[in-house]
């Protein structure tokens, strides 16, 4: 199975800050990577698919990049409603696997 | 609008069984493969099972293989997960998830999720 790691596991930032989360795959997964946002008690929400494509309706402050084994997720200007846990997910090879998540808080 | 509504969760003793359902609406259910994903309390997301659009092929995580069975009834727009020989480590919120446009087979992003149903395995 492909193992996914994320860093940091948690972070605190101020409103308006640029926030960056990294996701690393244990082997080359091309661009077969998605990013989800999950708020407490809610289902995950798709933000980015195919590493860099913004899902319809998702604010443009969210972006993704990368290919191969190293990927980056960025919030260009953190907003209070962005408080959540963010997960990467690979779909290059079954089984589908998720990263352990990055919890984002407001400082 | 797309809706996925899970039901069937509850408290069950170790070794027991439970069947989850996911009622789908707002899209052509019979055209989509469907997935179950679970999340243990305070933990991350774990993919559980996948069934192709016509039920012809089914795939499982190693952690549930031989104990869980995914199925679907396209005439009722409903996805199922039969869970047998339940263990404490199966305690989780179970979500059904729909692949987004452009997804094919295993190459999926999940654009819609249900609200989840909680399964608690405890004596």
Coordinates of N, CA and C in Angstrom, one line a residue:
Chain A
X1 N 0.8 -1.2 0.0 CA 0.0 0.0 0.0 C 0.9 1.3 0.0
X2 N 0.4 2.3 -0.6 CA 1.1 3.6 -0.6 C 0.8 4.3 0.7
X3 N 1.9 4.7 1.3 CA 1.7 5.4 2.6 C 1.8 6.9 2.3
X4 N 1.0 7.7 3.0 CA 0.9 9.1 2.9 C 1.3 9.7 4.2
X5 N 2.2 10.7 4.1 CA 2.5 11.5 5.3 C 2.2 12.9 5.1
X6 N 1.9 13.6 6.2 CA 1.6 15.1 6.1 C 2.4 15.8 7.2
X7 N 2.7 17.0 6.8 CA 3.4 17.9 7.9 C 3.0 19.3 7.6
X8 N 2.8 20.1 8.7 CA 2.9 19.5 10.1 C 1.6 18.8 10.5
X9 N 1.6 18.2 11.6 CA 0.3 17.5 12.1 C -0.7 18.5 12.6
X10 N -0.2 19.7 13.0 CA -1.1 20.8 13.4 C -0.3 22.1 13.3
X11 N -1.1 23.1 13.2 CA -0.5 24.5 13.1 C -1.5 25.5 13.6
X12 N -0.9 26.6 14.1 CA -1.7 27.8 14.5 C -1.2 29.0 13.7
X13 N -2.1 29.7 13.1 CA -1.8 30.9 12.3 C -2.8 32.0 12.5
X14 N -2.4 33.2 12.2 CA -3.3 34.3 12.3 C -4.2 34.5 11.1
X15 N -5.3 35.1 11.3 CA -6.1 35.5 10.1 C -5.3 36.3 9.1
X16 N -5.4 35.9 7.9 CA -4.7 36.6 6.8 C -3.3 36.0 6.5
X17 N -2.9 35.1 7.3 CA -1.6 34.4 7.1 C -1.7 33.5 5.9
X18 N -0.5 33.2 5.3 CA -0.4 32.2 4.3 C -0.1 30.9 5.0
X19 N -0.8 29.8 4.7 CA -0.7 28.5 5.4 C -0.3 27.5 4.3
X20 N 0.7 26.7 4.7 CA 1.2 25.6 3.7 C 1.3 24.3 4.4
X21 N 0.7 23.3 3.8 CA 0.7 21.9 4.3 C 1.4 21.1 3.2
X22 N 2.2 20.2 3.6 CA 2.9 19.3 2.7 C 2.4 17.8 2.9
X23 N 2.4 17.1 1.8 CA 1.9 15.7 1.8 C 3.0 14.9 0.9
X24 N 3.4 13.9 1.5 CA 4.4 13.1 0.8 C 3.9 11.6 0.6
X25 N 4.1 11.1 -0.6 CA 3.7 9.7 -0.9 C 4.9 8.8 -0.8
X26 N 4.7 7.5 -0.4 CA 5.8 6.6 -0.3 C 6.4 6.1 -1.6
X27 N 5.6 6.4 -2.7 CA 6.1 6.2 -4.1 C 5.5 7.1 -5.0
X28 N 6.0 7.2 -6.2 CA 5.5 8.1 -7.3 C 4.0 7.9 -7.5
X29 N 3.2 8.9 -7.3 CA 1.7 8.8 -7.6 C 1.3 9.8 -8.7
X30 N 2.3 10.3 -9.5 CA 2.0 11.2 -10.6 C 1.2 12.4 -9.9
X31 N 0.1 12.8 -10.5 CA -0.7 13.8 -9.9 C -2.0 13.3 -9.3
X32 N -2.0 12.0 -8.9 CA -3.2 11.4 -8.4 C -3.4 11.7 -6.9
X33 N -3.7 12.9 -6.6 CA -3.8 13.4 -5.3 C -4.9 14.4 -5.1
X34 N -5.7 14.2 -4.0 CA -6.8 15.1 -3.7 C -6.6 15.7 -2.3
X35 N -7.2 16.8 -2.0 CA -7.2 17.4 -0.7 C -8.6 17.7 -0.3
X36 N -8.9 17.3 1.0 CA -10.2 17.5 1.6 C -10.1 18.3 2.9
X37 N -11.1 19.0 3.2 CA -11.3 19.8 4.4 C -12.4 19.1 5.3
X38 N -12.1 18.9 6.6 CA -13.1 18.3 7.4 C -13.2 19.2 8.7
X39 N -14.5 19.7 8.9 CA -14.8 20.4 10.1 C -15.3 19.4 11.2
X40 N -15.2 19.7 12.5 CA -15.7 18.8 13.5 C -17.1 18.4 13.3
X41 N -17.4 17.1 13.4 CA -18.7 16.6 13.3 C -19.3 16.5 11.9
X42 N -18.5 16.9 10.9 CA -19.0 17.0 9.5 C -18.2 16.0 8.6
X43 N -18.8 15.7 7.5 CA -18.1 14.9 6.5 C -17.0 15.7 5.8
X44 N -16.0 15.0 5.3 CA -15.0 15.7 4.5 C -15.6 16.4 3.3
X45 N -14.9 17.5 2.9 CA -15.3 18.3 1.7 C -14.2 18.3 0.7
X46 N -14.4 18.0 -0.5 CA -13.4 18.1 -1.5 C -13.0 19.5 -1.8
X47 N -11.7 19.8 -1.8 CA -11.2 21.1 -2.2 C -10.4 21.1 -3.5
X48 N -9.5 20.2 -3.6 CA -8.6 20.1 -4.7 C -8.5 18.7 -5.2
X49 N -8.6 18.5 -6.5 CA -8.5 17.2 -7.1 C -7.4 17.2 -8.2
X50 N -6.9 16.0 -8.5 CA -5.8 15.9 -9.4 C -4.6 16.9 -9.1
X51 N -4.3 17.0 -7.8 CA -3.2 17.7 -7.2 C -3.4 19.3 -7.3
X52 N -4.0 19.8 -8.3 CA -4.0 21.2 -8.5 C -5.3 21.8 -9.0
X53 N -6.3 21.0 -9.2 CA -7.6 21.5 -9.7 C -8.5 21.9 -8.6
X54 N -9.0 23.1 -8.6 CA -9.9 23.6 -7.6 C -11.3 23.1 -7.9
X55 N -11.9 22.5 -6.9 CA -13.3 22.0 -7.0 C -14.2 23.2 -7.2
X56 N -15.3 23.0 -8.0 CA -16.2 24.1 -8.2 C -16.8 24.6 -6.9
X57 N -16.8 25.9 -6.8 CA -17.4 26.5 -5.6 C -16.5 26.7 -4.5
X58 N -15.3 26.2 -4.6 CA -14.3 26.4 -3.5 C -13.5 27.7 -3.7
X59 N -13.4 28.5 -2.6 CA -12.7 29.8 -2.8 C -11.3 29.7 -3.3
X60 N -10.9 30.7 -4.1 CA -9.6 30.7 -4.8 C -8.4 30.8 -3.9
X61 N -8.7 31.1 -2.6 CA -7.5 31.2 -1.7 C -6.9 29.8 -1.4
X62 N -7.6 28.7 -1.8 CA -7.1 27.4 -1.6 C -6.4 27.0 -3.0
X63 N -5.3 26.4 -2.8 CA -4.6 25.9 -4.0 C -3.7 24.7 -3.7
X64 N -3.4 23.9 -4.7 CA -2.6 22.7 -4.6 C -1.6 22.6 -5.7
X65 N -0.4 22.0 -5.4 CA 0.6 21.8 -6.4 C 1.4 20.5 -6.1
X66 N 2.2 20.2 -7.0 CA 3.1 19.0 -6.8 C 2.8 17.9 -7.8
X67 N 3.7 17.0 -7.8 CA 3.6 15.7 -8.6 C 4.7 14.8 -8.1
X68 N 4.5 13.5 -8.5 CA 5.4 12.5 -8.1 C 5.2 12.1 -6.6
X69 N 6.1 12.5 -5.7 CA 5.9 12.1 -4.3 C 5.7 13.3 -3.4
X70 N 5.8 14.5 -3.9 CA 5.8 15.7 -3.0 C 4.7 16.7 -3.4
X71 N 3.8 17.0 -2.5 CA 2.7 17.8 -2.8 C 2.5 18.9 -1.8
X72 N 1.9 20.0 -2.2 CA 1.7 21.2 -1.3 C 0.3 21.7 -1.4
X73 N -0.3 22.0 -0.3 CA -1.6 22.6 -0.2 C -1.4 23.9 0.5
X74 N -2.0 25.0 -0.1 CA -1.8 26.3 0.4 C -3.2 27.1 0.6
X75 N -3.3 27.7 1.7 CA -4.3 28.7 1.9 C -3.7 30.1 1.9
X76 N -4.0 30.9 0.9 CA -3.2 32.1 0.7 C -3.5 33.2 1.8
X77 N -4.7 33.2 2.3 CA -5.0 34.1 3.3 C -6.0 33.5 4.3
X78 N -5.5 33.0 5.4 CA -6.3 32.2 6.3 C -7.5 33.0 6.8
X79 N -8.7 32.3 6.8 CA -9.9 32.9 7.3 C -10.5 32.1 8.5
X80 N -11.2 32.8 9.3 CA -11.7 32.0 10.5 C -12.5 30.8 10.1
X81 N -13.2 30.8 9.0 CA -14.0 29.6 8.6 C -13.1 28.4 8.1
X82 N -11.8 28.7 8.0 CA -10.9 27.6 7.5 C -10.4 26.7 8.6
X83 N -10.8 27.0 9.8 CA -10.5 26.1 10.9 C -11.0 24.7 10.7
X84 N -10.1 23.8 10.6 CA -10.5 22.4 10.1 C -9.3 21.5 10.1
X85 N -9.6 20.3 9.8 CA -8.5 19.3 9.6 C -8.4 19.1 8.1
X86 N -7.2 19.0 7.5 CA -7.1 18.9 6.1 C -6.4 17.5 5.8
X87 N -6.9 16.8 4.9 CA -6.4 15.5 4.5 C -6.0 15.4 3.0
X88 N -4.9 14.8 2.7 CA -4.6 14.4 1.4 C -5.0 13.0 1.1
X89 N -5.2 12.6 -0.1 CA -5.7 11.3 -0.5 C -5.1 10.9 -1.8
X90 N -4.4 9.7 -1.9 CA -3.9 9.3 -3.2 C -4.8 8.3 -3.8
X91 N -4.8 8.2 -5.1 CA -5.7 7.3 -5.8 C -4.9 6.7 -7.0
X92 N -3.6 6.7 -6.9 CA -2.8 6.1 -8.0 C -2.9 4.6 -8.1
X93 N -2.8 4.0 -6.9 CA -2.9 2.5 -6.8 C -3.8 2.1 -5.7
X94 N -4.6 1.1 -5.9 CA -5.5 0.7 -4.8 C -4.6 0.0 -3.7
X95 N -5.0 0.1 -2.5 CA -6.2 0.8 -2.0 C -6.0 2.3 -1.9
X96 N -7.0 3.0 -2.0 CA -7.0 4.4 -1.7 C -6.5 4.7 -0.3
X97 N -5.6 5.6 -0.1 CA -5.1 5.9 1.2 C -5.1 7.4 1.4
X98 N -5.3 7.7 2.7 CA -5.3 9.1 3.1 C -4.1 9.4 4.0
X99 N -3.7 10.7 4.0 CA -2.7 11.2 5.0 C -3.4 11.2 6.3
X100 N -2.6 11.4 7.4 CA -3.1 11.4 8.7 C -3.8 12.7 9.1
X101 N -3.7 13.7 8.3 CA -4.4 15.0 8.6 C -3.5 16.0 9.2
X102 N -3.9 17.3 8.9 CA -3.2 18.5 9.5 C -4.3 19.3 10.1
X103 N -4.3 19.6 11.4 CA -5.3 20.4 12.1 C -4.8 21.8 12.0
X104 N -5.7 22.7 11.5 CA -5.4 24.1 11.4 C -6.2 24.9 12.4
X105 N -5.6 25.7 13.2 CA -6.2 26.6 14.2 C -5.9 28.0 14.0
X106 N -6.7 28.9 14.6 CA -6.4 30.3 14.5 C -5.6 30.7 15.8
X107 N -4.5 31.4 15.6 CA -3.7 31.9 16.7 C -4.4 33.0 17.5
Chain B
X1 N -30.5 18.2 -6.2 CA -29.1 18.2 -5.6 C -28.7 16.8 -5.1
X2 N -27.5 16.5 -5.2 CA -27.0 15.2 -4.7 C -27.2 15.0 -3.2
X3 N -27.7 13.9 -2.8 CA -27.8 13.6 -1.4 C -27.4 12.1 -1.2
X4 N -26.7 11.9 -0.1 CA -26.3 10.6 0.3 C -26.7 10.5 1.8
X5 N -27.6 9.6 2.1 CA -28.1 9.5 3.5 C -27.8 8.1 4.1
X6 N -26.9 8.0 5.0 CA -26.5 6.7 5.6 C -27.5 6.4 6.8
X7 N -27.7 5.1 7.0 CA -28.5 4.7 8.2 C -28.0 3.3 8.6
X8 N -28.5 2.8 9.7 CA -28.2 1.5 10.2 C -27.1 1.3 11.2
X9 N -26.5 2.5 11.6 CA -25.5 2.4 12.6 C -26.1 2.1 14.0
X10 N -25.2 1.8 14.9 CA -25.7 1.6 16.3 C -24.6 0.9 17.1
X11 N -25.1 0.4 18.3 CA -24.2 -0.3 19.2 C -24.3 -1.8 19.0
X12 N -23.2 -2.5 18.8 CA -23.3 -3.9 18.6 C -22.2 -4.6 19.4
X13 N -22.4 -5.8 19.9 CA -21.4 -6.5 20.7 C -20.3 -7.1 19.7
X14 N -19.1 -7.2 20.3 CA -18.0 -7.9 19.4 C -18.5 -9.2 18.9
X15 N -18.2 -9.5 17.7 CA -18.7 -10.7 17.0 C -20.0 -10.6 16.3
X16 N -20.7 -9.4 16.6 CA -22.0 -9.2 16.0 C -22.0 -8.7 14.6
X17 N -23.2 -8.4 14.1 CA -23.4 -8.0 12.7 C -24.2 -6.7 12.6
X18 N -24.1 -6.0 11.5 CA -24.8 -4.8 11.3 C -24.8 -4.6 9.8
X19 N -25.9 -4.0 9.3 CA -26.0 -3.7 7.9 C -26.2 -2.2 7.8
X20 N -25.3 -1.5 7.1 CA -25.5 -0.1 6.8 C -26.1 0.1 5.4
X21 N -26.9 1.2 5.3 CA -27.5 1.6 4.0 C -27.1 3.0 3.7
X22 N -27.0 3.3 2.4 CA -26.8 4.6 1.9 C -27.8 4.9 0.8
X23 N -28.7 5.8 1.1 CA -29.7 6.1 0.1 C -29.3 7.3 -0.7
X24 N -29.2 7.1 -2.0 CA -28.7 8.1 -2.9 C -29.8 8.8 -3.7
X25 N -29.6 10.1 -4.0 CA -30.6 10.8 -4.8 C -29.9 12.0 -5.5
X26 N -30.5 12.5 -6.6 CA -30.0 13.7 -7.2 C -28.9 13.4 -8.3
X27 N -28.6 12.1 -8.6 CA -27.7 11.8 -9.6 C -28.1 10.3 -10.1
X28 N -27.5 10.0 -11.2 CA -27.8 8.6 -11.8 C -26.9 7.6 -11.1
X29 N -27.5 7.1 -10.0 CA -26.8 6.2 -9.1 C -26.2 5.0 -9.9
X30 N -26.9 4.4 -10.8 CA -26.5 3.2 -11.5 C -25.3 3.5 -12.4
X31 N -24.9 4.7 -12.6 CA -23.8 5.0 -13.4 C -22.4 5.2 -12.7
X32 N -22.5 5.1 -11.4 CA -21.3 5.4 -10.5 C -20.9 4.2 -9.7
X33 N -19.6 4.0 -9.7 CA -19.1 3.1 -8.6 C -19.2 3.9 -7.3
X34 N -19.3 3.2 -6.2 CA -19.5 3.8 -4.9 C -18.6 3.2 -3.9
X35 N -18.3 4.1 -2.9 CA -17.3 3.7 -1.9 C -17.8 3.9 -0.5
X36 N -17.3 3.1 0.5 CA -17.4 3.3 1.9 C -16.1 3.8 2.5
X37 N -16.1 4.8 3.3 CA -14.9 5.3 4.0 C -15.3 5.4 5.5
X38 N -14.4 5.1 6.4 CA -14.7 5.2 7.8 C -13.7 6.0 8.5
X39 N -14.1 6.4 9.7 CA -13.3 7.3 10.6 C -13.5 6.9 12.0
X40 N -12.5 6.3 12.6 CA -12.6 6.0 14.0 C -12.6 7.3 14.9
X41 N -13.1 7.3 16.0 CA -13.2 8.5 16.9 C -11.9 9.1 17.1
X42 N -11.8 10.4 16.7 CA -10.5 11.2 16.8 C -9.4 10.8 15.9
X43 N -9.7 10.0 14.9 CA -8.7 9.5 14.0 C -8.9 9.9 12.6
X44 N -8.1 9.5 11.7 CA -8.1 9.9 10.3 C -9.1 9.0 9.5
X45 N -9.1 9.3 8.2 CA -10.0 8.6 7.2 C -9.3 7.3 6.7
X46 N -10.2 6.3 6.6 CA -9.7 5.0 6.1 C -10.7 4.5 5.1
X47 N -10.2 4.2 3.8 CA -11.1 3.6 2.8 C -11.4 2.2 3.2
X48 N -12.7 1.8 3.0 CA -13.2 0.5 3.4 C -13.5 -0.4 2.2
X49 N -14.3 0.1 1.3 CA -14.7 -0.8 0.2 C -15.2 0.0 -1.0
X50 N -15.2 -0.7 -2.2 CA -15.6 -0.1 -3.4 C -16.4 -1.1 -4.2
X51 N -17.5 -0.6 -4.9 CA -18.2 -1.5 -5.7 C -18.4 -0.8 -7.1
X52 N -18.2 -1.5 -8.1 CA -18.4 -0.9 -9.5 C -19.9 -0.6 -9.7
X53 N -20.1 0.2 -10.8 CA -21.4 0.8 -11.0 C -22.5 -0.3 -11.1
X54 N -22.1 -1.4 -11.7 CA -23.1 -2.5 -11.9 C -23.0 -3.6 -10.9
X55 N -22.1 -3.4 -9.9 CA -22.0 -4.5 -8.9 C -21.1 -5.6 -9.3
X56 N -20.5 -5.5 -10.5 CA -19.7 -6.6 -11.1 C -18.4 -6.9 -10.3
X57 N -17.8 -5.9 -9.7 CA -16.6 -6.1 -9.0 C -16.7 -5.4 -7.6
X58 N -16.1 -6.0 -6.6 CA -16.1 -5.4 -5.3 C -14.6 -5.5 -4.7
X59 N -14.2 -4.5 -4.0 CA -12.9 -4.5 -3.5 C -13.0 -4.0 -2.0
X60 N -12.0 -4.5 -1.2 CA -12.1 -4.3 0.2 C -10.7 -4.0 0.8
X61 N -10.7 -3.2 1.9 CA -9.4 -3.0 2.6 C -9.1 -4.3 3.3
X62 N -7.8 -4.6 3.5 CA -7.4 -5.8 4.1 C -8.0 -5.9 5.5
X63 N -8.2 -4.8 6.2 CA -8.7 -4.8 7.6 C -10.1 -5.4 7.7
X64 N -10.9 -5.4 6.6 CA -12.3 -5.8 6.6 C -12.5 -7.0 5.7
X65 N -11.6 -7.4 4.9 CA -11.7 -8.4 3.9 C -12.2 -9.7 4.6
X66 N -13.2 -10.4 4.0 CA -13.7 -11.6 4.6 C -14.8 -11.4 5.7
X67 N -14.9 -10.2 6.2 CA -15.9 -9.9 7.2 C -17.0 -8.9 6.7
X68 N -16.6 -8.0 5.8 CA -17.6 -7.0 5.3 C -17.9 -7.4 3.9
X69 N -19.2 -7.0 3.5 CA -19.6 -7.2 2.1 C -20.3 -5.9 1.6
X70 N -19.8 -5.4 0.5 CA -20.5 -4.2 -0.1 C -21.4 -4.7 -1.2
X71 N -22.5 -4.1 -1.3 CA -23.5 -4.4 -2.3 C -24.3 -3.2 -2.7
X72 N -25.1 -3.3 -3.7 CA -26.0 -2.2 -4.1 C -27.2 -2.7 -4.8
X73 N -28.3 -1.9 -4.7 CA -29.5 -2.2 -5.4 C -29.8 -1.0 -6.3
X74 N -29.5 -1.0 -7.6 CA -29.7 0.1 -8.4 C -31.1 0.5 -8.6
X75 N -32.0 -0.5 -8.4 CA -33.4 -0.2 -8.6 C -34.0 0.7 -7.4
X76 N -33.2 0.6 -6.3 CA -33.6 1.4 -5.1 C -32.6 2.5 -4.8
X77 N -31.6 2.7 -5.7 CA -30.6 3.8 -5.5 C -30.0 3.7 -4.1
X78 N -29.6 2.5 -3.7 CA -29.1 2.3 -2.4 C -27.9 1.4 -2.4
X79 N -26.9 1.8 -1.6 CA -25.7 1.1 -1.4 C -25.7 0.5 0.0
X80 N -25.1 -0.7 0.2 CA -25.1 -1.3 1.5 C -23.7 -1.7 1.9
X81 N -23.6 -1.9 3.2 CA -22.4 -2.5 3.7 C -22.8 -3.5 4.8
X82 N -22.7 -4.8 4.6 CA -23.0 -5.8 5.6 C -21.7 -6.1 6.3
X83 N -21.8 -5.9 7.6 CA -20.6 -6.0 8.5 C -20.8 -7.2 9.5
X84 N -20.0 -8.2 9.4 CA -20.1 -9.4 10.2 C -18.8 -9.5 11.1
X85 N -18.9 -10.3 12.1 CA -17.7 -10.5 13.0 C -17.1 -9.2 13.4
X86 N -17.9 -8.3 13.9 CA -17.4 -7.0 14.2 C -16.5 -7.0 15.4
X87 N -15.5 -6.1 15.3 CA -14.4 -6.0 16.4 C -14.5 -4.6 16.9
X88 N -13.8 -4.4 18.1 CA -13.8 -3.1 18.7 C -13.1 -2.1 17.7
X89 N -12.2 -2.5 17.0 CA -11.5 -1.6 16.1 C -12.3 -1.2 14.8
X90 N -13.5 -1.8 14.7 CA -14.4 -1.4 13.6 C -15.2 -0.2 14.1
X91 N -15.1 0.2 15.3 CA -15.9 1.4 15.8 C -15.5 2.6 15.0
X92 N -16.4 3.3 14.4 CA -16.1 4.4 13.5 C -17.4 5.0 13.0
X93 N -17.3 6.2 12.5 CA -18.3 6.8 11.6 C -18.1 6.3 10.2
X94 N -19.1 5.7 9.6 CA -19.0 5.2 8.3 C -19.7 6.1 7.3
X95 N -18.9 6.5 6.3 CA -19.5 7.4 5.2 C -19.6 6.6 3.9
X96 N -20.6 6.9 3.2 CA -20.6 6.5 1.8 C -20.2 7.8 1.0
X97 N -19.5 7.5 -0.1 CA -18.9 8.6 -0.9 C -19.1 8.3 -2.4
X98 N -19.4 9.4 -3.1 CA -19.6 9.3 -4.5 C -18.4 9.9 -5.3
X99 N -17.9 9.2 -6.3 CA -16.9 9.8 -7.1 C -17.3 11.0 -7.9
X100 N -16.4 11.9 -8.1 CA -16.7 13.1 -8.9 C -16.6 12.9 -10.4
X101 N -17.0 13.9 -11.1 CA -17.0 13.9 -12.6 C -15.5 13.7 -13.0
X102 N -15.3 12.8 -14.0 CA -14.0 12.5 -14.5 C -13.3 11.4 -13.8
X103 N -13.9 10.9 -12.7 CA -13.4 9.8 -12.0 C -13.7 8.5 -12.8
X104 N -12.8 7.5 -12.7 CA -13.0 6.3 -13.4 C -12.3 5.2 -12.7
X105 N -13.1 4.1 -12.3 CA -12.5 3.0 -11.6 C -11.9 3.5 -10.3
X106 N -10.6 3.2 -10.1 CA -10.0 3.6 -8.9 C -9.5 5.0 -8.9
X107 N -9.5 5.7 -10.0 CA -9.0 7.0 -10.2 C -10.1 8.0 -9.7
X108 N -10.3 8.2 -8.4 CA -11.4 8.9 -7.9 C -11.1 10.1 -7.0
X109 N -11.9 11.1 -7.1 CA -12.0 12.1 -6.0 C -13.4 12.0 -5.6
X110 N -13.7 12.2 -4.3 CA -15.0 12.1 -3.8 C -15.7 13.5 -3.6
X111 N -16.6 13.7 -4.5 CA -17.2 15.1 -4.5 C -18.4 15.2 -3.6
X112 N -19.0 14.1 -3.2 CA -20.1 14.1 -2.2 C -20.0 13.0 -1.2
X113 N -20.3 13.3 0.0 CA -20.2 12.4 1.1 C -21.5 12.4 1.9
X114 N -21.9 11.3 2.4 CA -23.1 11.3 3.3 C -22.7 12.0 4.7
X115 N -23.7 12.0 5.5 CA -23.4 12.7 6.9 C -22.7 11.7 7.8
X116 N -22.7 10.4 7.4 CA -22.1 9.4 8.3 C -23.0 8.7 9.2
X117 N -22.7 7.5 9.6 CA -23.5 6.8 10.6 C -22.5 6.1 11.5
X118 N -22.7 6.2 12.8 CA -21.8 5.8 13.8 C -22.0 4.3 14.2
X119 N -21.0 3.5 14.1 CA -21.0 2.1 14.5 C -20.1 2.0 15.7
X120 N -20.7 1.5 16.8 CA -19.9 1.3 18.0 C -19.9 -0.2 18.4
X121 N -18.7 -0.8 18.5 CA -18.6 -2.2 18.8 C -18.1 -2.3 20.2
X122 N -19.0 -2.7 21.1 CA -18.6 -2.7 22.5 C -19.5 -3.7 23.3
X123 N -18.9 -4.3 24.3 CA -19.7 -5.2 25.1 C -20.3 -4.5 26.3

